[in-house]
Amino acid sequence: DAKTTQPPSMDCAEGRAANLPCNHSTISGNEYVYWYRQIHSQGPQYIIHGLKNNETNEMASLIITEDRKSSTLILPHATLRDTAVYYCIVSTGNQFYFGTGTSLTVIP
Amino acid sequence: DTGVSQDPRHKITKRGQNVTFRCDPISEHNRLYWYRQTLGQGPEFLTYFQNEAQLEKSRLLSDRFSAERPKGSFSTLEIQRTEQGDSAMYLCASSLGAPTEAFFGQGTRLTVV
């Protein structure tokens, strides 16, 4: 079952950075932190994942604390198309428990 | 490559009927996953395959559900004697093993009336 805690909703102004927090205090040493997002009626979209180092790709940055008990997904310049439900998942990669995620609304 | 493909996109069936869904993963992805998503909830894991072997099944996968991946390529998910509680979005995903990222299809929306 879901091993992460996320705020149920957040707002962000268009063009600003969106910082989505996630707590995963019971993460195991071999579990990665994954982020997916889901826009209404579509399948989940992969964003980024990491083990313990910070990661960056063309979509986002992932900041993982040194003790690995929490992380933050950063969307550097949020657009209206980033409005979605964002899921933080800890997993070895064999299966994902999505939980209920954070509903991010980007405001014009 | 067009990504993970699921067919049909929508299915309406009467209670008690059997339904079958198909998933075509991304080429050369050896792992294939099935998830179910009900309204307002995140996707729930059902089962996954590595090549043709079904390696794990969730307790959500009752004996009315069966999944196959006969040649390690496409997969089918069959639900027998459908119930109204089976109404959901059924999602398929594939990956090149773990812990690489999994890519999801657009899902099959099942409505049992």
Coordinates of N, CA and C in Angstrom, one line a residue:
Chain A
D1 N 0.8 -1.2 0.0 CA 0.0 0.0 0.0 C 0.9 1.2 0.0
A2 N 0.2 2.4 -0.3 CA 1.0 3.6 -0.5 C 1.9 3.9 0.7
K3 N 3.2 4.2 0.5 CA 4.1 4.5 1.6 C 4.5 5.9 1.6
T4 N 3.8 6.8 0.9 CA 4.1 8.2 0.8 C 3.0 9.0 1.3
T5 N 3.3 10.3 1.7 CA 2.3 11.3 2.1 C 2.5 12.5 1.3
Q6 N 1.4 12.9 0.7 CA 1.5 14.2 -0.1 C 0.3 15.1 0.2
P7 N 0.5 16.4 0.1 CA -0.7 17.2 0.3 C -1.7 16.9 -0.8
P8 N -3.0 17.0 -0.4 CA -4.0 16.7 -1.4 C -4.1 17.6 -2.6
S9 N -3.8 18.9 -2.3 CA -3.9 19.9 -3.4 C -2.9 21.0 -3.2
M10 N -2.6 21.7 -4.3 CA -1.7 22.8 -4.3 C -2.1 23.7 -5.5
D11 N -1.8 25.0 -5.4 CA -1.9 25.9 -6.5 C -0.6 26.5 -6.8
C12 N -0.4 26.9 -8.0 CA 0.9 27.5 -8.4 C 0.6 28.6 -9.5
A13 N 1.2 29.7 -9.5 CA 1.0 30.7 -10.5 C 1.8 30.3 -11.8
E14 N 1.1 30.5 -12.9 CA 1.8 30.2 -14.2 C 3.1 31.0 -14.3
G15 N 4.1 30.2 -14.7 CA 5.5 30.8 -14.9 C 6.4 30.7 -13.7
R16 N 5.7 30.4 -12.6 CA 6.5 30.2 -11.3 C 6.9 28.8 -11.2
A17 N 7.8 28.5 -10.2 CA 8.2 27.2 -9.9 C 7.2 26.5 -9.1
A18 N 6.9 25.3 -9.4 CA 6.0 24.5 -8.6 C 6.8 23.5 -7.8
N19 N 6.7 23.5 -6.5 CA 7.4 22.6 -5.6 C 6.5 21.7 -4.9
L20 N 6.5 20.4 -5.3 CA 5.6 19.4 -4.7 C 6.3 18.5 -3.7
P21 N 5.9 18.6 -2.4 CA 6.6 17.8 -1.4 C 6.1 16.4 -1.3
C22 N 6.9 15.5 -0.8 CA 6.5 14.1 -0.5 C 7.3 13.6 0.7
N23 N 6.6 13.0 1.6 CA 7.2 12.3 2.7 C 7.2 10.8 2.5
H24 N 8.3 10.2 2.7 CA 8.4 8.7 2.6 C 9.4 8.2 3.7
S25 N 9.0 8.3 4.9 CA 9.9 8.1 6.1 C 10.2 6.6 6.2
T26 N 9.5 5.7 5.6 CA 9.8 4.3 5.8 C 10.4 3.7 4.5
I27 N 11.0 4.5 3.7 CA 11.6 4.1 2.5 C 12.8 3.1 2.8
S28 N 12.9 2.0 2.0 CA 14.0 1.1 2.2 C 15.1 1.4 1.3
G29 N 16.3 0.8 1.6 CA 17.5 1.2 1.0 C 17.5 0.9 -0.5
N30 N 16.7 -0.1 -1.0 CA 16.7 -0.5 -2.4 C 15.5 0.1 -3.1
E31 N 14.8 1.0 -2.5 CA 13.6 1.6 -3.1 C 13.9 3.0 -3.7
Y32 N 13.4 3.2 -4.9 CA 13.6 4.5 -5.6 C 12.4 5.4 -5.3
V33 N 12.6 6.7 -5.5 CA 11.5 7.6 -5.5 C 11.1 7.9 -7.0
Y34 N 9.9 7.7 -7.3 CA 9.4 7.9 -8.7 C 8.3 9.0 -8.6
W35 N 8.2 9.8 -9.6 CA 7.1 10.8 -9.8 C 6.4 10.5 -11.1
Y36 N 5.1 10.5 -11.0 CA 4.3 10.4 -12.2 C 3.2 11.5 -12.1
R37 N 2.6 11.8 -13.2 CA 1.5 12.7 -13.2 C 0.4 12.2 -14.1
Q38 N -0.8 12.6 -13.8 CA -2.0 12.1 -14.6 C -2.9 13.3 -14.8
I39 N -3.1 13.5 -16.1 CA -4.0 14.5 -16.6 C -5.3 13.8 -16.8
H40 N -6.4 14.4 -16.5 CA -7.7 13.8 -16.5 C -8.0 12.9 -17.7
S41 N -8.4 11.7 -17.3 CA -8.8 10.7 -18.3 C -7.6 10.1 -19.2
Q42 N -6.4 10.5 -18.8 CA -5.3 9.9 -19.5 C -4.5 8.9 -18.6
G43 N -3.6 8.1 -19.2 CA -2.8 7.3 -18.4 C -1.7 8.1 -17.7
P44 N -1.2 7.6 -16.6 CA -0.1 8.3 -15.9 C 1.1 8.5 -16.8
Q45 N 1.8 9.6 -16.6 CA 2.9 10.0 -17.4 C 4.2 10.0 -16.5
Y46 N 5.2 9.3 -16.9 CA 6.4 9.3 -16.1 C 7.1 10.7 -16.1
I47 N 7.6 11.1 -14.9 CA 8.3 12.4 -14.9 C 9.8 12.2 -14.6
I48 N 10.1 11.5 -13.5 CA 11.5 11.4 -13.1 C 11.6 10.4 -12.0
H49 N 12.7 9.8 -11.7 CA 13.0 9.0 -10.6 C 14.4 9.1 -10.1
G50 N 14.6 8.7 -8.8 CA 16.0 8.8 -8.3 C 16.1 7.9 -7.1
L51 N 17.3 7.6 -6.8 CA 17.6 6.7 -5.6 C 18.0 7.6 -4.4
K52 N 19.1 8.3 -4.5 CA 19.5 9.2 -3.4 C 20.1 10.5 -3.9
N53 N 20.6 10.5 -5.1 CA 21.1 11.8 -5.7 C 20.0 12.6 -6.3
N54 N 20.2 13.9 -6.3 CA 19.2 14.8 -7.0 C 19.3 14.5 -8.5
E55 N 18.2 14.6 -9.1 CA 18.1 14.3 -10.6 C 17.4 15.4 -11.3
T56 N 17.8 15.6 -12.5 CA 17.1 16.6 -13.4 C 17.0 16.1 -14.8
N57 N 15.8 16.3 -15.4 CA 15.6 16.1 -16.8 C 14.9 17.2 -17.4
E58 N 14.4 17.0 -18.6 CA 13.8 18.1 -19.4 C 12.5 18.6 -18.8
M59 N 11.9 17.7 -18.0 CA 10.6 18.0 -17.4 C 10.7 18.7 -16.0
A60 N 11.6 18.1 -15.2 CA 11.6 18.5 -13.8 C 12.9 18.2 -13.1
S61 N 13.0 18.6 -11.8 CA 14.1 18.2 -10.9 C 13.5 17.5 -9.7
L62 N 14.3 16.6 -9.2 CA 13.9 15.8 -8.1 C 15.0 16.0 -7.0
I63 N 14.6 16.5 -5.9 CA 15.5 16.8 -4.7 C 15.1 15.8 -3.6
I64 N 16.1 14.9 -3.3 CA 15.9 13.9 -2.2 C 16.8 14.3 -1.0
T65 N 16.2 14.3 0.1 CA 16.9 14.7 1.3 C 18.0 13.6 1.6
E66 N 19.0 14.1 2.4 CA 20.1 13.2 2.6 C 19.7 11.9 3.3
D67 N 18.7 12.0 4.2 CA 18.2 10.8 4.9 C 17.2 10.0 4.1
R68 N 16.9 10.5 3.0 CA 15.9 9.9 2.0 C 14.5 9.8 2.5
K69 N 14.2 10.5 3.6 CA 12.8 10.4 4.1 C 11.8 11.3 3.5
S70 N 12.3 12.2 2.7 CA 11.4 13.1 1.9 C 12.0 13.6 0.6
S71 N 11.2 14.1 -0.2 CA 11.7 14.6 -1.5 C 10.8 15.7 -2.0
T72 N 11.3 16.4 -3.0 CA 10.5 17.5 -3.6 C 10.7 17.4 -5.1
L73 N 9.5 17.5 -5.8 CA 9.5 17.6 -7.2 C 9.4 19.0 -7.6
I74 N 10.3 19.5 -8.5 CA 10.3 20.9 -8.9 C 10.0 21.0 -10.4
L75 N 8.9 21.7 -10.7 CA 8.6 22.1 -12.1 C 9.1 23.5 -12.2
P76 N 10.1 23.8 -12.9 CA 10.8 25.1 -12.9 C 9.9 26.3 -13.3
H77 N 9.2 26.1 -14.4 CA 8.3 27.1 -14.9 C 7.0 26.6 -15.3
A78 N 6.1 26.5 -14.3 CA 4.8 25.9 -14.5 C 4.0 26.5 -15.6
T79 N 3.3 25.7 -16.4 CA 2.4 26.2 -17.4 C 1.0 25.6 -17.1
L80 N 0.0 26.1 -17.8 CA -1.4 25.6 -17.6 C -1.5 24.1 -17.9
R81 N -0.6 23.6 -18.8 CA -0.6 22.2 -19.1 C -0.1 21.3 -18.1
D82 N 0.5 21.9 -17.0 CA 1.1 21.1 -15.9 C 0.0 20.8 -14.9
T83 N -1.2 21.4 -15.1 CA -2.3 21.1 -14.2 C -2.6 19.6 -14.3
A84 N -2.5 18.9 -13.1 CA -2.6 17.4 -13.1 C -2.6 16.9 -11.7
V85 N -2.8 15.6 -11.5 CA -2.5 15.0 -10.2 C -1.1 14.4 -10.3
Y86 N -0.3 14.7 -9.3 CA 1.1 14.3 -9.2 C 1.2 13.2 -8.2
Y87 N 1.8 12.1 -8.5 CA 1.9 11.0 -7.6 C 3.4 10.8 -7.3
C88 N 3.7 10.7 -6.0 CA 5.0 10.3 -5.5 C 5.0 8.9 -5.1
I89 N 5.9 8.1 -5.6 CA 5.8 6.6 -5.3 C 7.2 6.2 -4.9
V90 N 7.3 5.3 -3.9 CA 8.6 4.6 -3.6 C 8.4 3.2 -4.0
S91 N 9.4 2.7 -4.7 CA 9.3 1.3 -5.2 C 10.7 0.8 -5.7
T92 N 10.8 -0.5 -5.7 CA 12.0 -1.1 -6.3 C 11.8 -1.2 -7.8
G93 N 10.7 -0.8 -8.2 CA 10.4 -0.9 -9.7 C 9.5 -2.1 -10.1
N94 N 9.3 -2.9 -9.2 CA 8.5 -4.1 -9.5 C 7.0 -3.8 -9.5
Q95 N 6.5 -2.9 -8.7 CA 5.1 -2.5 -8.7 C 5.1 -1.1 -8.0
F96 N 4.1 -0.3 -8.4 CA 3.9 1.0 -7.9 C 2.6 1.1 -7.1
Y97 N 2.7 1.7 -5.9 CA 1.5 2.1 -5.2 C 1.3 3.6 -5.3
F98 N 0.2 4.0 -6.0 CA 0.1 5.4 -6.3 C -0.5 6.2 -5.2
G99 N -1.3 5.8 -4.3 CA -1.9 6.7 -3.4 C -2.9 7.6 -4.1
T100 N -3.2 8.7 -3.5 CA -4.1 9.7 -4.0 C -3.5 10.9 -4.6
G101 N -2.2 11.1 -4.4 CA -1.4 12.2 -5.0 C -1.8 13.6 -4.6
T102 N -1.1 14.5 -5.3 CA -1.4 16.0 -5.1 C -2.0 16.5 -6.4
S103 N -3.1 17.2 -6.2 CA -3.8 17.8 -7.4 C -3.2 19.2 -7.5
L104 N -2.4 19.4 -8.5 CA -1.8 20.7 -8.8 C -2.6 21.5 -9.8
T105 N -3.0 22.7 -9.4 CA -3.7 23.6 -10.3 C -2.7 24.8 -10.6
V106 N -2.5 25.0 -11.9 CA -1.7 26.1 -12.3 C -2.6 27.2 -12.7
I107 N -2.4 28.4 -12.0 CA -3.4 29.5 -12.2 C -2.8 30.5 -13.1
P108 N -3.6 31.0 -14.1 CA -3.1 32.0 -15.1 C -2.7 33.3 -14.4
Chain B
D1 N 8.1 4.1 -32.7 CA 7.3 3.4 -31.7 C 6.2 4.3 -31.1
T2 N 5.0 3.8 -31.1 CA 3.9 4.7 -30.6 C 3.6 4.6 -29.2
G3 N 4.3 3.9 -28.4 CA 4.1 3.7 -27.0 C 3.2 2.5 -26.7
V4 N 2.7 2.5 -25.5 CA 1.8 1.4 -25.1 C 0.4 1.6 -25.6
S5 N -0.1 0.5 -26.3 CA -1.4 0.6 -26.9 C -2.4 -0.3 -26.2
Q6 N -3.6 0.2 -26.0 CA -4.6 -0.6 -25.3 C -5.9 -0.6 -26.2
D7 N -6.5 -1.8 -26.2 CA -7.7 -1.9 -27.0 C -8.7 -2.8 -26.3
P8 N -10.0 -2.5 -26.3 CA -10.6 -1.2 -26.8 C -10.3 0.0 -25.8
R9 N -10.7 1.2 -26.2 CA -10.5 2.3 -25.3 C -11.7 2.4 -24.3
H10 N -12.9 1.9 -24.8 CA -14.1 1.9 -24.0 C -14.8 0.6 -24.2
K11 N -15.4 0.1 -23.1 CA -16.2 -1.1 -23.2 C -17.4 -1.0 -22.3
I12 N -18.6 -1.2 -22.8 CA -19.8 -1.3 -22.0 C -20.3 -2.7 -22.1
T13 N -20.5 -3.3 -20.9 CA -21.0 -4.7 -20.9 C -22.1 -4.9 -19.9
K14 N -22.9 -5.9 -20.1 CA -23.9 -6.2 -19.1 C -23.3 -7.1 -18.0
R15 N -23.8 -6.9 -16.8 CA -23.4 -7.7 -15.7 C -23.5 -9.2 -16.0
G16 N -22.5 -9.9 -15.7 CA -22.5 -11.3 -15.9 C -21.7 -11.8 -17.2
Q17 N -21.5 -10.8 -18.1 CA -20.8 -11.1 -19.3 C -19.3 -11.1 -19.1
N18 N -18.6 -11.8 -20.0 CA -17.1 -11.8 -19.9 C -16.5 -10.7 -20.9
V19 N -15.4 -10.1 -20.5 CA -14.8 -9.2 -21.3 C -13.3 -9.4 -21.3
T20 N -12.7 -9.1 -22.4 CA -11.2 -9.2 -22.6 C -10.6 -7.9 -23.1
F21 N -9.5 -7.5 -22.5 CA -8.8 -6.3 -23.0 C -7.4 -6.8 -23.5
R22 N -6.9 -6.0 -24.4 CA -5.6 -6.3 -24.9 C -4.6 -5.1 -24.7
C23 N -3.4 -5.4 -24.5 CA -2.3 -4.4 -24.3 C -1.1 -4.8 -25.1
D24 N -0.7 -3.9 -26.0 CA 0.6 -4.1 -26.7 C 1.6 -3.1 -26.1
P25 N 2.7 -3.7 -25.5 CA 3.7 -2.9 -24.9 C 4.6 -2.2 -25.9
I26 N 5.5 -1.4 -25.4 CA 6.6 -0.8 -26.2 C 7.5 -2.0 -26.6
S27 N 7.9 -2.0 -27.9 CA 8.7 -3.1 -28.4 C 10.0 -3.3 -27.5
E28 N 10.3 -4.5 -27.3 CA 11.4 -5.0 -26.5 C 11.3 -4.7 -25.0
H29 N 10.2 -4.1 -24.6 CA 10.0 -4.0 -23.1 C 9.7 -5.4 -22.6
N30 N 10.5 -5.9 -21.6 CA 10.2 -7.3 -21.1 C 9.2 -7.3 -20.0
R31 N 8.9 -6.2 -19.4 CA 8.0 -6.1 -18.3 C 6.7 -5.5 -18.8
L32 N 5.6 -6.1 -18.3 CA 4.3 -5.6 -18.6 C 3.4 -5.6 -17.3
Y33 N 2.7 -4.5 -17.1 CA 2.0 -4.4 -15.8 C 0.5 -4.1 -16.1
W34 N -0.4 -4.5 -15.3 CA -1.8 -4.2 -15.3 C -2.2 -3.5 -14.0
Y35 N -2.9 -2.4 -14.2 CA -3.4 -1.6 -13.0 C -4.9 -1.3 -13.3
R36 N -5.6 -1.0 -12.2 CA -7.0 -0.7 -12.2 C -7.2 0.7 -11.5
Q37 N -8.0 1.5 -12.1 CA -8.2 2.8 -11.4 C -9.7 3.2 -11.4
T38 N -10.2 3.4 -10.2 CA -11.6 3.8 -10.0 C -11.6 5.4 -9.8
L39 N -12.8 5.9 -10.0 CA -12.9 7.4 -9.9 C -12.4 8.0 -8.6
G40 N -11.5 9.0 -8.8 CA -11.0 9.7 -7.6 C -9.9 9.0 -6.9
Q41 N -9.5 7.8 -7.4 CA -8.4 7.1 -6.7 C -7.2 7.0 -7.7
G42 N -6.0 6.7 -7.1 CA -4.9 6.5 -7.9 C -4.9 5.0 -8.5
P43 N -4.2 4.8 -9.5 CA -4.1 3.4 -10.0 C -3.7 2.4 -9.0
E44 N -4.3 1.2 -9.0 CA -4.0 0.1 -8.1 C -3.4 -1.0 -8.9
F45 N -2.3 -1.6 -8.4 CA -1.6 -2.6 -9.0 C -2.4 -3.9 -9.0
L46 N -2.4 -4.6 -10.2 CA -3.1 -5.9 -10.3 C -2.1 -7.0 -10.5
T47 N -1.2 -6.9 -11.5 CA -0.3 -8.0 -11.8 C 0.8 -7.5 -12.7
Y48 N 1.9 -8.2 -12.8 CA 2.9 -7.9 -13.8 C 3.6 -9.2 -14.3
F49 N 4.1 -9.0 -15.5 CA 4.8 -10.1 -16.2 C 6.2 -9.7 -16.5
Q50 N 7.1 -10.6 -16.4 CA 8.5 -10.5 -17.0 C 8.5 -11.5 -18.1
N51 N 8.6 -11.0 -19.3 CA 8.5 -11.8 -20.5 C 7.1 -12.5 -20.4
E52 N 7.1 -13.9 -20.5 CA 5.8 -14.5 -20.5 C 5.4 -15.0 -19.1
A53 N 6.3 -14.8 -18.1 CA 6.0 -15.3 -16.7 C 5.3 -14.2 -15.9
Q54 N 4.2 -14.7 -15.3 CA 3.5 -13.8 -14.4 C 4.1 -13.9 -13.0
L55 N 4.8 -12.8 -12.6 CA 5.6 -12.9 -11.4 C 4.9 -12.5 -10.1
E56 N 3.9 -11.6 -10.2 CA 3.2 -11.2 -9.0 C 1.8 -10.8 -9.3
K57 N 0.9 -11.2 -8.4 CA -0.5 -10.8 -8.5 C -1.0 -10.2 -7.2
S58 N -1.7 -9.1 -7.3 CA -2.3 -8.5 -6.2 C -3.5 -9.3 -5.7
R59 N -3.8 -9.1 -4.4 CA -5.0 -9.7 -3.8 C -6.3 -9.1 -4.5
L60 N -6.2 -8.0 -5.2 CA -7.3 -7.4 -5.9 C -7.7 -8.3 -7.1
L61 N -6.7 -9.1 -7.6 CA -7.0 -10.0 -8.7 C -7.7 -11.2 -8.3
S62 N -9.1 -11.1 -8.3 CA -9.9 -12.3 -7.8 C -9.8 -13.4 -8.9
D63 N -10.4 -14.5 -8.5 CA -10.4 -15.6 -9.5 C -11.2 -15.4 -10.7
R64 N -12.0 -14.3 -10.8 CA -12.7 -14.0 -12.0 C -11.8 -13.3 -13.0
F65 N -10.6 -12.9 -12.6 CA -9.7 -12.1 -13.4 C -8.5 -13.1 -13.8
S66 N -8.2 -13.0 -15.1 CA -7.0 -13.8 -15.5 C -6.2 -12.9 -16.6
A67 N -4.9 -13.0 -16.4 CA -4.1 -12.2 -17.3 C -3.1 -13.2 -18.0
E68 N -2.8 -13.0 -19.2 CA -1.8 -13.8 -19.9 C -0.9 -12.9 -20.8
R69 N 0.2 -13.5 -21.0 CA 1.2 -12.8 -22.0 C 1.9 -14.0 -22.7
P70 N 1.2 -14.6 -23.6 CA 1.7 -15.9 -24.1 C 3.0 -16.0 -24.8
K71 N 3.4 -15.0 -25.5 CA 4.7 -15.0 -26.2 C 5.6 -13.9 -25.7
G72 N 5.3 -13.4 -24.5 CA 6.1 -12.3 -24.0 C 6.0 -11.0 -24.7
S73 N 5.0 -10.9 -25.5 CA 4.8 -9.6 -26.2 C 3.5 -9.0 -25.7
F74 N 2.4 -9.1 -26.5 CA 1.1 -8.5 -26.0 C 0.6 -9.3 -24.8
S75 N -0.4 -8.6 -24.1 CA -1.0 -9.3 -23.0 C -2.5 -9.1 -23.1
T76 N -3.3 -10.0 -22.5 CA -4.7 -9.9 -22.4 C -5.1 -10.0 -20.9
L77 N -6.1 -9.2 -20.6 CA -6.7 -9.3 -19.3 C -8.2 -9.6 -19.5
E78 N -8.6 -10.8 -18.9 CA -10.0 -11.2 -19.0 C -10.7 -11.1 -17.7
I79 N -11.9 -10.6 -17.7 CA -12.8 -10.6 -16.5 C -14.0 -11.4 -16.8
Q80 N -14.2 -12.5 -16.0 CA -15.4 -13.3 -16.2 C -16.5 -12.9 -15.3
R81 N -17.7 -13.1 -15.7 CA -18.9 -12.8 -14.9 C -18.8 -11.4 -14.3
T82 N -18.7 -10.4 -15.1 CA -18.5 -9.1 -14.7 C -19.5 -8.6 -13.7
E83 N -19.1 -7.8 -12.7 CA -19.9 -7.2 -11.7 C -19.9 -5.7 -11.8
Q84 N -20.8 -5.0 -11.3 CA -20.8 -3.5 -11.4 C -19.6 -3.0 -10.7
G85 N -19.1 -3.6 -9.7 CA -17.8 -3.1 -9.0 C -16.6 -3.2 -9.9
D86 N -16.7 -3.9 -11.0 CA -15.6 -4.0 -11.9 C -15.4 -2.8 -12.8
S87 N -16.4 -1.9 -12.8 CA -16.4 -0.7 -13.6 C -15.2 0.1 -13.1
A88 N -14.3 0.4 -14.1 CA -13.1 1.1 -13.7 C -12.3 1.4 -15.0
M89 N -11.2 2.1 -14.9 CA -10.2 2.2 -16.0 C -9.2 1.1 -15.8
Y90 N -8.9 0.3 -16.8 CA -7.8 -0.7 -16.7 C -6.6 -0.2 -17.5
L91 N -5.5 0.0 -16.8 CA -4.3 0.6 -17.4 C -3.2 -0.5 -17.5
C92 N -2.5 -0.4 -18.6 CA -1.4 -1.3 -18.9 C -0.1 -0.4 -19.0
A93 N 1.0 -1.0 -18.5 CA 2.2 -0.3 -18.6 C 3.3 -1.2 -19.0
S94 N 4.4 -0.7 -19.5 CA 5.6 -1.6 -19.8 C 6.9 -0.9 -19.5
S95 N 7.9 -1.7 -19.2 CA 9.2 -1.2 -18.9 C 10.3 -2.2 -19.3
L96 N 11.5 -1.6 -19.4 CA 12.7 -2.5 -19.7 C 13.2 -2.9 -18.3
G97 N 12.5 -3.7 -17.6 CA 13.0 -4.2 -16.3 C 12.8 -3.2 -15.3
A98 N 13.3 -3.5 -14.1 CA 13.3 -2.5 -13.0 C 14.7 -2.2 -12.6
P99 N 15.0 -1.0 -12.1 CA 14.0 0.0 -11.7 C 13.8 1.1 -12.7
T100 N 13.9 0.8 -14.0 CA 13.6 1.8 -15.0 C 12.1 2.2 -15.0
E101 N 11.9 3.3 -15.6 CA 10.5 3.9 -15.6 C 9.6 3.0 -16.4
A102 N 8.3 3.0 -16.0 CA 7.2 2.3 -16.7 C 6.4 3.3 -17.5
F103 N 6.1 3.0 -18.7 CA 5.3 3.8 -19.6 C 3.9 3.3 -19.7
F104 N 2.9 4.1 -19.4 CA 1.5 3.7 -19.4 C 0.8 3.9 -20.7
G105 N -0.2 3.1 -21.0 CA -1.1 3.3 -22.1 C -2.3 4.2 -21.6
Q106 N -3.2 4.5 -22.5 CA -4.3 5.4 -22.2 C -5.4 4.7 -21.5
G107 N -5.4 3.4 -21.4 CA -6.3 2.7 -20.6 C -7.6 2.2 -21.4
T108 N -8.3 1.3 -20.8 CA -9.6 0.8 -21.3 C -10.6 1.1 -20.2
R109 N -11.6 1.9 -20.5 CA -12.6 2.2 -19.5 C -13.7 1.2 -19.7
L110 N -14.0 0.5 -18.6 CA -15.0 -0.5 -18.6 C -16.2 0.0 -17.7
T111 N -17.4 -0.1 -18.3 CA -18.6 0.2 -17.6 C -19.5 -1.1 -17.6
V112 N -19.8 -1.5 -16.5 CA -20.7 -2.7 -16.3 C -22.1 -2.2 -15.9
V113 N -23.1 -2.5 -16.8 CA -24.4 -2.0 -16.5 C -25.4 -3.2 -16.1

